[in-house]
Coordinates of C-alpha atoms in Angstrom, one line a residue:
M1 CA 9.3 -24.7 -39.0
I2 CA 9.5 -23.3 -35.3
E3 CA 7.4 -20.4 -34.4
R4 CA 9.8 -18.0 -34.8
Y5 CA 9.9 -18.0 -38.9
T6 CA 6.0 -18.7 -38.9
R7 CA 4.2 -15.9 -40.2
R8 CA 0.5 -16.5 -38.7
E9 CA -1.7 -17.1 -42.5
M10 CA 1.2 -19.7 -44.0
G11 CA 1.2 -21.2 -40.2
Q12 CA -2.8 -21.8 -40.2
I13 CA -2.2 -23.1 -44.0
W14 CA -0.3 -26.0 -42.2
S15 CA -2.5 -26.4 -39.4
D16 CA -4.0 -29.9 -38.4
L17 CA -7.2 -27.8 -38.6
N18 CA -7.6 -26.6 -41.8
K19 CA -6.0 -30.2 -43.1
F20 CA -8.5 -31.8 -40.9
R21 CA -11.5 -29.2 -42.5
L22 CA -9.6 -29.9 -45.7
W23 CA -10.2 -33.8 -45.6
L24 CA -13.8 -33.0 -45.2
K25 CA -14.2 -30.7 -47.7
V26 CA -12.8 -33.4 -50.4
E27 CA -15.0 -36.0 -48.4
L28 CA -18.0 -33.7 -48.4
A29 CA -17.4 -32.9 -52.4
V30 CA -17.1 -37.5 -52.8
C31 CA -20.8 -38.1 -50.8
R32 CA -22.6 -34.7 -53.3
A33 CA -20.7 -36.8 -56.0
W34 CA -22.4 -39.9 -55.0
H35 CA -25.4 -38.1 -54.6
K36 CA -25.6 -37.1 -57.8
L37 CA -24.9 -40.7 -59.3
G38 CA -28.0 -41.3 -57.0
K39 CA -26.0 -43.4 -54.9
I40 CA -26.9 -41.3 -51.6
P41 CA -30.4 -40.1 -49.9
D42 CA -31.8 -36.1 -50.8
E43 CA -32.1 -36.8 -46.9
A44 CA -29.3 -38.6 -46.6
L45 CA -26.9 -36.0 -48.3
K46 CA -28.2 -33.1 -46.4
E47 CA -27.8 -34.6 -42.6
I48 CA -24.3 -35.5 -43.6
E49 CA -23.7 -32.1 -45.4
K50 CA -25.9 -30.1 -41.4
R51 CA -24.0 -31.8 -38.9
T52 CA -20.9 -32.5 -40.3
F53 CA -17.0 -29.8 -38.8
V54 CA -14.1 -28.9 -37.9
D55 CA -13.4 -27.6 -34.6
E56 CA -10.5 -28.2 -32.2
K57 CA -12.7 -29.9 -30.1
V58 CA -12.8 -32.6 -32.5
V59 CA -9.1 -32.0 -33.6
E60 CA -9.2 -33.2 -30.3
K61 CA -11.0 -36.3 -31.1
I62 CA -9.3 -37.5 -33.5
Y63 CA -6.0 -37.5 -31.6
Q64 CA -8.1 -40.6 -29.2
Y65 CA -8.6 -42.2 -32.2
E66 CA -5.2 -41.8 -34.3
R67 CA -3.6 -43.0 -30.8
V68 CA -5.4 -45.9 -30.9
Y69 CA -5.5 -46.7 -34.8
K70 CA -2.4 -45.5 -35.5
H71 CA -3.8 -44.3 -38.6
D72 CA -4.8 -40.6 -39.2
V73 CA -7.7 -41.0 -41.6
L74 CA -9.2 -43.9 -40.3
A75 CA -9.3 -41.6 -36.2
F76 CA -10.4 -38.6 -38.7
V77 CA -13.1 -40.9 -40.2
S78 CA -14.1 -41.8 -37.0
A79 CA -14.7 -38.8 -35.8
I80 CA -17.0 -37.9 -38.6
N81 CA -19.6 -40.8 -37.8
E82 CA -19.7 -39.5 -34.7
Q83 CA -21.6 -36.5 -36.1
I84 CA -24.3 -38.7 -38.3
Q85 CA -23.9 -42.4 -36.9
E86 CA -26.6 -43.0 -39.1
Y87 CA -25.3 -42.1 -42.5
S88 CA -22.0 -43.3 -41.9
H89 CA -21.9 -45.2 -44.5
Y90 CA -22.5 -43.0 -46.5
F91 CA -19.3 -41.5 -45.5
H92 CA -15.2 -42.3 -46.9
M93 CA -17.6 -45.1 -49.0
G94 CA -15.6 -46.6 -51.6
L95 CA -12.2 -44.5 -50.9
T96 CA -8.8 -45.5 -50.1
S97 CA -7.0 -42.8 -47.3
S98 CA -4.4 -41.4 -50.2
D99 CA -8.3 -40.4 -52.4
V100 CA -8.5 -37.7 -49.2
V101 CA -5.2 -37.2 -47.9
D102 CA -3.2 -36.7 -51.7
T103 CA -6.2 -34.6 -53.3
A104 CA -6.4 -32.2 -50.1
L105 CA -3.2 -32.0 -50.3
A106 CA -3.3 -30.2 -53.7
L107 CA -5.5 -28.0 -52.2
Q108 CA -3.3 -27.0 -48.6
I109 CA -0.8 -26.3 -50.8
R110 CA -2.4 -24.5 -53.0
E111 CA -3.0 -22.2 -50.3
A112 CA 0.5 -22.3 -49.6
L113 CA 1.9 -20.9 -53.3
S114 CA -0.8 -18.0 -53.6
L115 CA 0.3 -16.5 -50.6
I116 CA 3.7 -17.4 -51.4
L117 CA 3.0 -16.0 -54.8
E118 CA 1.5 -12.9 -53.4
G119 CA 5.0 -12.2 -51.0
L120 CA 6.9 -12.3 -54.4
E121 CA 5.3 -10.1 -56.5
K122 CA 4.9 -7.3 -53.2
V123 CA 9.1 -7.6 -53.9
I124 CA 9.4 -8.0 -57.7
Q125 CA 7.9 -4.3 -57.4
R126 CA 9.8 -3.2 -54.4
L127 CA 13.5 -4.8 -57.0
R128 CA 11.3 -2.6 -60.0
S129 CA 11.2 0.4 -58.1
L130 CA 14.8 0.2 -57.2
A131 CA 15.9 -0.6 -60.6
I132 CA 14.4 2.6 -61.6
E133 CA 15.6 4.5 -58.9
H134 CA 19.0 3.9 -59.2
K135 CA 19.4 3.3 -62.3
N136 CA 22.4 5.9 -62.3
T137 CA 23.9 4.8 -59.3
L138 CA 27.4 4.4 -59.4
M139 CA 28.8 2.5 -58.8
M140 CA 32.2 -0.3 -58.9
G141 CA 30.6 -4.4 -60.5
R142 CA 32.7 -6.9 -58.9
T143 CA 34.3 -10.3 -60.6
H144 CA 36.2 -12.7 -58.1
G145 CA 35.0 -10.4 -55.2
V146 CA 37.9 -7.8 -57.2
H147 CA 37.5 -4.6 -59.4
A148 CA 35.8 -5.4 -63.1
E149 CA 33.8 -2.8 -64.5
P150 CA 31.4 0.2 -63.9
M151 CA 28.0 -0.7 -63.4
T152 CA 24.8 0.8 -61.8
L153 CA 23.5 -0.3 -58.2
G154 CA 19.7 -0.4 -60.6
L155 CA 21.2 -2.4 -62.7
K156 CA 22.1 -4.8 -59.8
F157 CA 18.6 -4.4 -58.7
L158 CA 17.1 -4.9 -62.6
S159 CA 18.9 -8.1 -62.5
W160 CA 17.2 -9.3 -59.0
Y161 CA 13.9 -8.0 -60.1
E162 CA 15.0 -10.3 -64.0
E163 CA 15.3 -13.5 -61.7
M164 CA 12.2 -13.4 -59.7
K165 CA 10.4 -12.5 -62.3
R166 CA 11.8 -16.1 -63.7
N167 CA 10.9 -17.4 -59.8
K168 CA 7.3 -16.6 -60.4
K169 CA 6.7 -17.9 -63.8
R170 CA 7.8 -21.5 -61.9
L171 CA 5.2 -21.2 -58.9
L172 CA 2.9 -20.3 -61.7
Q173 CA 4.0 -23.7 -63.6
A174 CA 4.3 -25.3 -59.6
L175 CA 1.2 -24.5 -59.1
E176 CA -0.8 -25.1 -62.1
D177 CA 1.4 -28.4 -61.8
I178 CA 0.1 -29.4 -58.1
S179 CA -3.5 -29.1 -59.1
Y180 CA -4.4 -32.4 -59.4
G181 CA -6.7 -34.6 -57.6
K182 CA -6.8 -39.6 -57.5
L183 CA -10.3 -40.1 -56.1
S184 CA -9.2 -44.0 -58.2
G185 CA -9.1 -46.5 -55.4
A186 CA -5.7 -48.9 -53.6
V187 CA -3.5 -48.7 -56.9
G188 CA -5.5 -46.0 -59.2
T189 CA -8.7 -48.7 -60.7
Y190 CA -12.2 -47.0 -59.1
S191 CA -12.2 -50.4 -58.1
N192 CA -15.2 -48.6 -55.3
L193 CA -16.1 -46.5 -57.2
D194 CA -17.2 -44.7 -60.8
P195 CA -14.3 -42.4 -62.2
R196 CA -17.8 -39.9 -62.6
V197 CA -17.2 -39.9 -58.6
E198 CA -13.5 -38.3 -59.7
E199 CA -14.6 -36.0 -62.6
L200 CA -17.6 -34.3 -60.4
A201 CA -15.6 -34.3 -57.1
L202 CA -12.6 -32.7 -58.2
E203 CA -14.2 -30.2 -60.8
E204 CA -16.4 -29.0 -57.4
L205 CA -12.4 -28.6 -55.3
G206 CA -11.2 -26.7 -58.5
L207 CA -9.4 -29.6 -59.0
K208 CA -8.1 -31.6 -62.7
V209 CA -8.0 -35.7 -62.5
E210 CA -4.8 -36.6 -62.2
P211 CA -4.6 -39.1 -65.7
V212 CA -3.0 -42.5 -64.2
S213 CA -2.8 -42.3 -60.4
T214 CA -2.1 -45.8 -58.4
Q215 CA -2.5 -45.0 -54.8
V216 CA -0.5 -42.0 -55.4
V217 CA -0.6 -38.7 -57.0
P218 CA 2.8 -39.3 -58.6
R219 CA 5.4 -36.8 -56.2
D220 CA 7.2 -35.5 -59.4
R221 CA 4.3 -32.7 -59.0
H222 CA 5.4 -32.0 -55.4
A223 CA 9.4 -32.9 -56.5
Q224 CA 7.9 -29.7 -59.0
V225 CA 6.8 -27.5 -55.8
M226 CA 9.8 -28.0 -54.0
Y227 CA 11.8 -27.4 -57.5
A228 CA 9.9 -23.6 -57.5
L229 CA 10.6 -23.4 -53.7
A230 CA 14.1 -24.3 -53.7
S231 CA 15.6 -21.8 -56.5
T232 CA 13.3 -18.6 -55.6
A233 CA 14.7 -19.2 -52.2
C234 CA 18.4 -19.5 -53.7
A235 CA 17.7 -16.0 -55.5
L236 CA 17.2 -15.1 -52.6
E237 CA 19.7 -15.9 -50.8
R238 CA 21.8 -14.5 -53.9
F239 CA 20.6 -11.5 -52.7
A240 CA 21.2 -11.6 -49.2
T241 CA 24.6 -12.4 -50.2
E242 CA 25.4 -9.3 -51.9
I243 CA 23.8 -7.2 -49.4
R244 CA 25.9 -8.9 -46.8
H245 CA 29.3 -8.8 -48.7
L246 CA 28.2 -4.6 -49.7
Q247 CA 27.7 -3.7 -45.7
R248 CA 31.5 -5.1 -45.4
T249 CA 33.6 -2.3 -42.9
E250 CA 36.0 -1.9 -45.6
L251 CA 32.7 -1.4 -48.4
L252 CA 29.9 -0.3 -46.7
E253 CA 27.7 0.6 -49.9
V254 CA 24.8 -1.1 -48.5
L255 CA 23.7 -1.3 -45.7
E256 CA 19.9 -2.9 -44.6
P257 CA 18.6 -1.4 -42.0
F258 CA 19.0 -0.4 -38.5
G259 CA 16.1 -0.4 -36.0
K260 CA 16.0 2.3 -33.2
G261 CA 17.3 0.4 -30.0
Q262 CA 18.4 -2.4 -32.5
R263 CA 20.8 -4.1 -30.8
G264 CA 23.4 -5.8 -33.1
S265 CA 26.0 -7.0 -30.5
S266 CA 25.9 -8.3 -26.6
A267 CA 29.7 -7.7 -26.2
M268 CA 30.4 -4.4 -29.2
P269 CA 27.3 -2.4 -29.1
H270 CA 29.3 -0.9 -31.5
K271 CA 28.4 -3.7 -34.1
K272 CA 26.1 -3.5 -36.9
N273 CA 25.5 -6.8 -38.6
P274 CA 23.7 -8.2 -41.5
I275 CA 21.9 -10.5 -39.5
H276 CA 19.0 -10.2 -41.6
A277 CA 20.8 -10.7 -44.7
E278 CA 22.7 -13.7 -42.8
R279 CA 19.2 -15.1 -41.8
L280 CA 18.5 -15.6 -45.0
C281 CA 20.7 -17.3 -46.6
G282 CA 20.2 -20.1 -43.3
L283 CA 16.4 -20.5 -44.0
A284 CA 17.5 -20.9 -48.1
R285 CA 19.5 -24.0 -47.2
I286 CA 17.2 -25.5 -44.9
I287 CA 15.1 -25.2 -48.7
R288 CA 17.6 -26.3 -51.1
A289 CA 18.2 -29.3 -48.7
N290 CA 14.1 -30.1 -48.5
L291 CA 14.7 -30.3 -52.8
L292 CA 16.8 -33.6 -52.2
V293 CA 13.9 -34.8 -50.6
A294 CA 11.6 -34.4 -52.4
L295 CA 13.4 -35.6 -55.1
E296 CA 14.1 -39.1 -53.3
N297 CA 10.3 -39.3 -52.6
I298 CA 9.1 -39.7 -56.5
P299 CA 10.3 -43.4 -56.4
L300 CA 8.0 -45.5 -54.2
W301 CA 7.7 -49.0 -54.3
H302 CA 5.1 -50.5 -56.6
E303 CA 2.2 -49.1 -56.7
R304 CA 2.3 -47.4 -52.8
D305 CA 4.8 -47.5 -50.0
I306 CA 4.9 -44.1 -47.3
S307 CA 8.9 -43.6 -47.0
H308 CA 7.0 -40.3 -48.5
S309 CA 4.2 -39.0 -46.1
S310 CA 6.2 -39.0 -43.2
A311 CA 9.4 -37.1 -45.2
E312 CA 6.2 -34.6 -47.0
R313 CA 5.1 -33.8 -43.2
V314 CA 8.0 -32.1 -42.6
I315 CA 9.8 -30.2 -45.6
L316 CA 6.7 -28.9 -47.9
P317 CA 5.8 -27.2 -44.6
D318 CA 8.5 -26.0 -43.5
S319 CA 10.1 -25.0 -47.3
T320 CA 6.6 -22.8 -47.7
I321 CA 6.9 -21.6 -44.5
A322 CA 10.3 -20.4 -44.6
L323 CA 10.1 -19.2 -47.8
D324 CA 6.7 -17.0 -47.3
Y325 CA 9.4 -15.4 -44.3
M326 CA 11.7 -14.9 -46.7
L327 CA 10.9 -13.1 -48.9
N328 CA 8.3 -10.7 -46.7
L329 CA 12.0 -10.4 -44.5
F330 CA 13.7 -9.7 -47.6
L331 CA 11.0 -7.2 -48.0
E332 CA 11.6 -5.1 -45.4
I333 CA 15.0 -5.5 -46.3
L334 CA 14.8 -3.4 -49.4
E335 CA 11.8 -1.1 -47.5
G336 CA 14.4 0.2 -45.4
L337 CA 17.7 -0.6 -47.9
V338 CA 20.6 2.3 -46.4
V339 CA 22.4 3.4 -49.8
N340 CA 25.6 5.0 -49.7
P341 CA 26.8 6.3 -53.7
E342 CA 29.3 8.5 -52.3
R343 CA 31.0 5.8 -50.6
M344 CA 30.7 3.6 -54.3
L345 CA 32.0 6.5 -55.9
G346 CA 35.2 6.1 -53.1
N347 CA 35.1 2.5 -53.3
M348 CA 35.8 2.8 -57.5
E349 CA 39.3 5.2 -56.3
L350 CA 41.0 2.2 -54.6
S351 CA 41.6 0.9 -57.8
H352 CA 43.4 4.0 -59.2
G353 CA 41.6 3.6 -62.6
L354 CA 42.1 0.6 -63.2
F355 CA 38.9 -0.1 -64.1
A356 CA 39.3 1.3 -68.1
S357 CA 42.3 -1.5 -68.7
S358 CA 39.1 -3.0 -71.2
K359 CA 38.6 -0.1 -72.6
V360 CA 42.0 1.3 -73.7
L361 CA 42.9 -2.7 -75.1
V362 CA 40.0 -2.2 -77.3
K363 CA 41.2 1.2 -78.5
L364 CA 44.5 0.1 -78.8
M365 CA 42.7 -2.8 -81.6
E366 CA 40.5 -0.5 -83.0
K367 CA 44.6 1.7 -84.0
G368 CA 45.6 -1.5 -85.7
V369 CA 47.8 -3.3 -82.9
H370 CA 48.1 -6.9 -82.8
R371 CA 45.7 -8.3 -79.5
D372 CA 48.5 -9.9 -77.5
K373 CA 50.8 -6.6 -77.7
A374 CA 47.6 -4.8 -76.6
Y375 CA 47.4 -6.4 -74.1
D376 CA 50.8 -6.5 -73.3
M377 CA 50.7 -2.7 -73.3
V378 CA 47.4 -2.0 -71.3
Q379 CA 48.8 -4.7 -68.7
R380 CA 52.3 -3.2 -68.3
C381 CA 51.1 0.6 -67.5
A382 CA 48.2 -1.2 -64.7
M383 CA 50.4 -3.4 -63.3
R384 CA 53.0 0.1 -62.4
S385 CA 49.8 2.3 -61.4
W386 CA 49.2 -1.0 -59.1
E387 CA 52.3 -1.4 -57.7
E388 CA 53.4 2.4 -57.6
G389 CA 50.2 3.2 -56.4
I390 CA 49.4 6.2 -59.1
A391 CA 46.8 6.9 -61.6
F392 CA 46.2 4.6 -63.9
E393 CA 45.7 7.8 -66.5
K394 CA 49.3 9.1 -65.5
S395 CA 50.6 5.2 -66.2
L396 CA 49.2 5.8 -69.5
M397 CA 50.4 9.0 -70.3
E398 CA 54.0 8.1 -69.6
D399 CA 54.5 4.8 -71.8
Q400 CA 55.8 5.7 -74.8
E401 CA 54.3 3.0 -76.8
V402 CA 50.7 3.8 -75.8
N403 CA 51.5 7.5 -76.9
A404 CA 52.1 6.4 -79.7
F405 CA 49.0 4.8 -80.7
L406 CA 45.8 7.1 -78.4
S407 CA 46.5 10.9 -77.7
Q408 CA 45.7 11.9 -73.9
E409 CA 41.8 12.8 -74.9
E410 CA 41.1 8.9 -76.4
I411 CA 43.2 7.8 -73.4
R412 CA 40.6 10.4 -71.0
Q413 CA 37.7 9.6 -72.4
A414 CA 39.3 5.2 -72.1
L415 CA 38.5 6.5 -68.1
D416 CA 35.1 7.8 -67.9
P417 CA 33.0 4.9 -65.9
W418 CA 30.4 6.1 -68.6
S419 CA 31.9 5.3 -71.1
F420 CA 30.8 1.6 -70.0
L421 CA 27.1 2.3 -69.3
K422 CA 26.1 4.2 -72.9
H423 CA 24.0 1.0 -73.6
I424 CA 22.2 1.1 -70.3
D425 CA 18.7 2.3 -71.5
Q426 CA 18.4 -0.8 -73.8
I427 CA 18.7 -3.0 -70.8
Y428 CA 16.6 -1.7 -69.1
E429 CA 13.2 -1.1 -72.1
R430 CA 14.9 -4.7 -72.7
S431 CA 13.6 -6.5 -69.0
L432 CA 10.9 -3.2 -68.7
D433 CA 8.8 -3.1 -72.2

């Protein structure tokens, strides 16, 4: 992911420096396991632990070896062996490259997901606060972009809150299911290893043993991570799309923050564009597309090929970096969101009260009017209201057939927008219990 969308902490997680340090962490855990089984002497382990390290100079040394070897793990092993020359025969003993790479990758993904979950929790709490704050902020609900029935802005936020709680569950489950390593050798048979080495080393690393591995950890685990990332990104895109629609000049009900000194257009000084919401939508497309790549990484040849490797080096850093950025950008939008309740009420009047058509329909049915007949009556009054630009209430009260069943007071009750929200407390209780 480009620097523009990379927050420092997440960027460090995916740096080569951190990657190689995690590789070393795995290798040392294996050395300690061999030591416990009597394969590495006390003095050798002590010196290996004391001498081995990874810093920027070591990273550069790894790069130098890789330019020759064309193999990053062997380059890493050679660079570390320079630090422990007389003990180098104990380092990477019995392992294949994927033992180190896949196990360390699990640790790396865990770090990334933990950071994402921190940002997600902040968004969840902010959405909860906004849902409570705007519980009674009346606005028009829309379907197909057209006025439907009254709702509140708080209900919209409550829907977002619930969706992000579901995404939190998905990410937590992905965190659990990616927390597996493998130290079982070339095709997973422990041909040059002892299963106890795997158990001891992974326990130290806080990972579980992959029950049946090949040369790699099965890639359905990584695809599950990508699905959790993509699902969360798509949720943010849904919310951002709503903000973009509500910020249109014709609506102006909700606007993303526009800071002092900010400029919206190089040509039109009046512009306040929803650029941050649009950015969220664009980045979501990348993460969603990366999910397809993760799914295609699952069917590898036989016990392993490396077609997944090059793809993962792009999609996993890019997707976690992008989502981390998106969550924090969305939080900024929520914290500075501009809400215009007066405009919401004004926009409700644009359809002359036609939002009450369903209430009138039900009231007529309750009076015993056949549903199709009632529908025709209400539709006739609604079309007159719309075509003549008169209040729906007036159209209803002047319709003799409607008046034969409904009193003027009953019509007024049906037109009360709050009559649509009589169960809002129950919805909130169900969500915020």
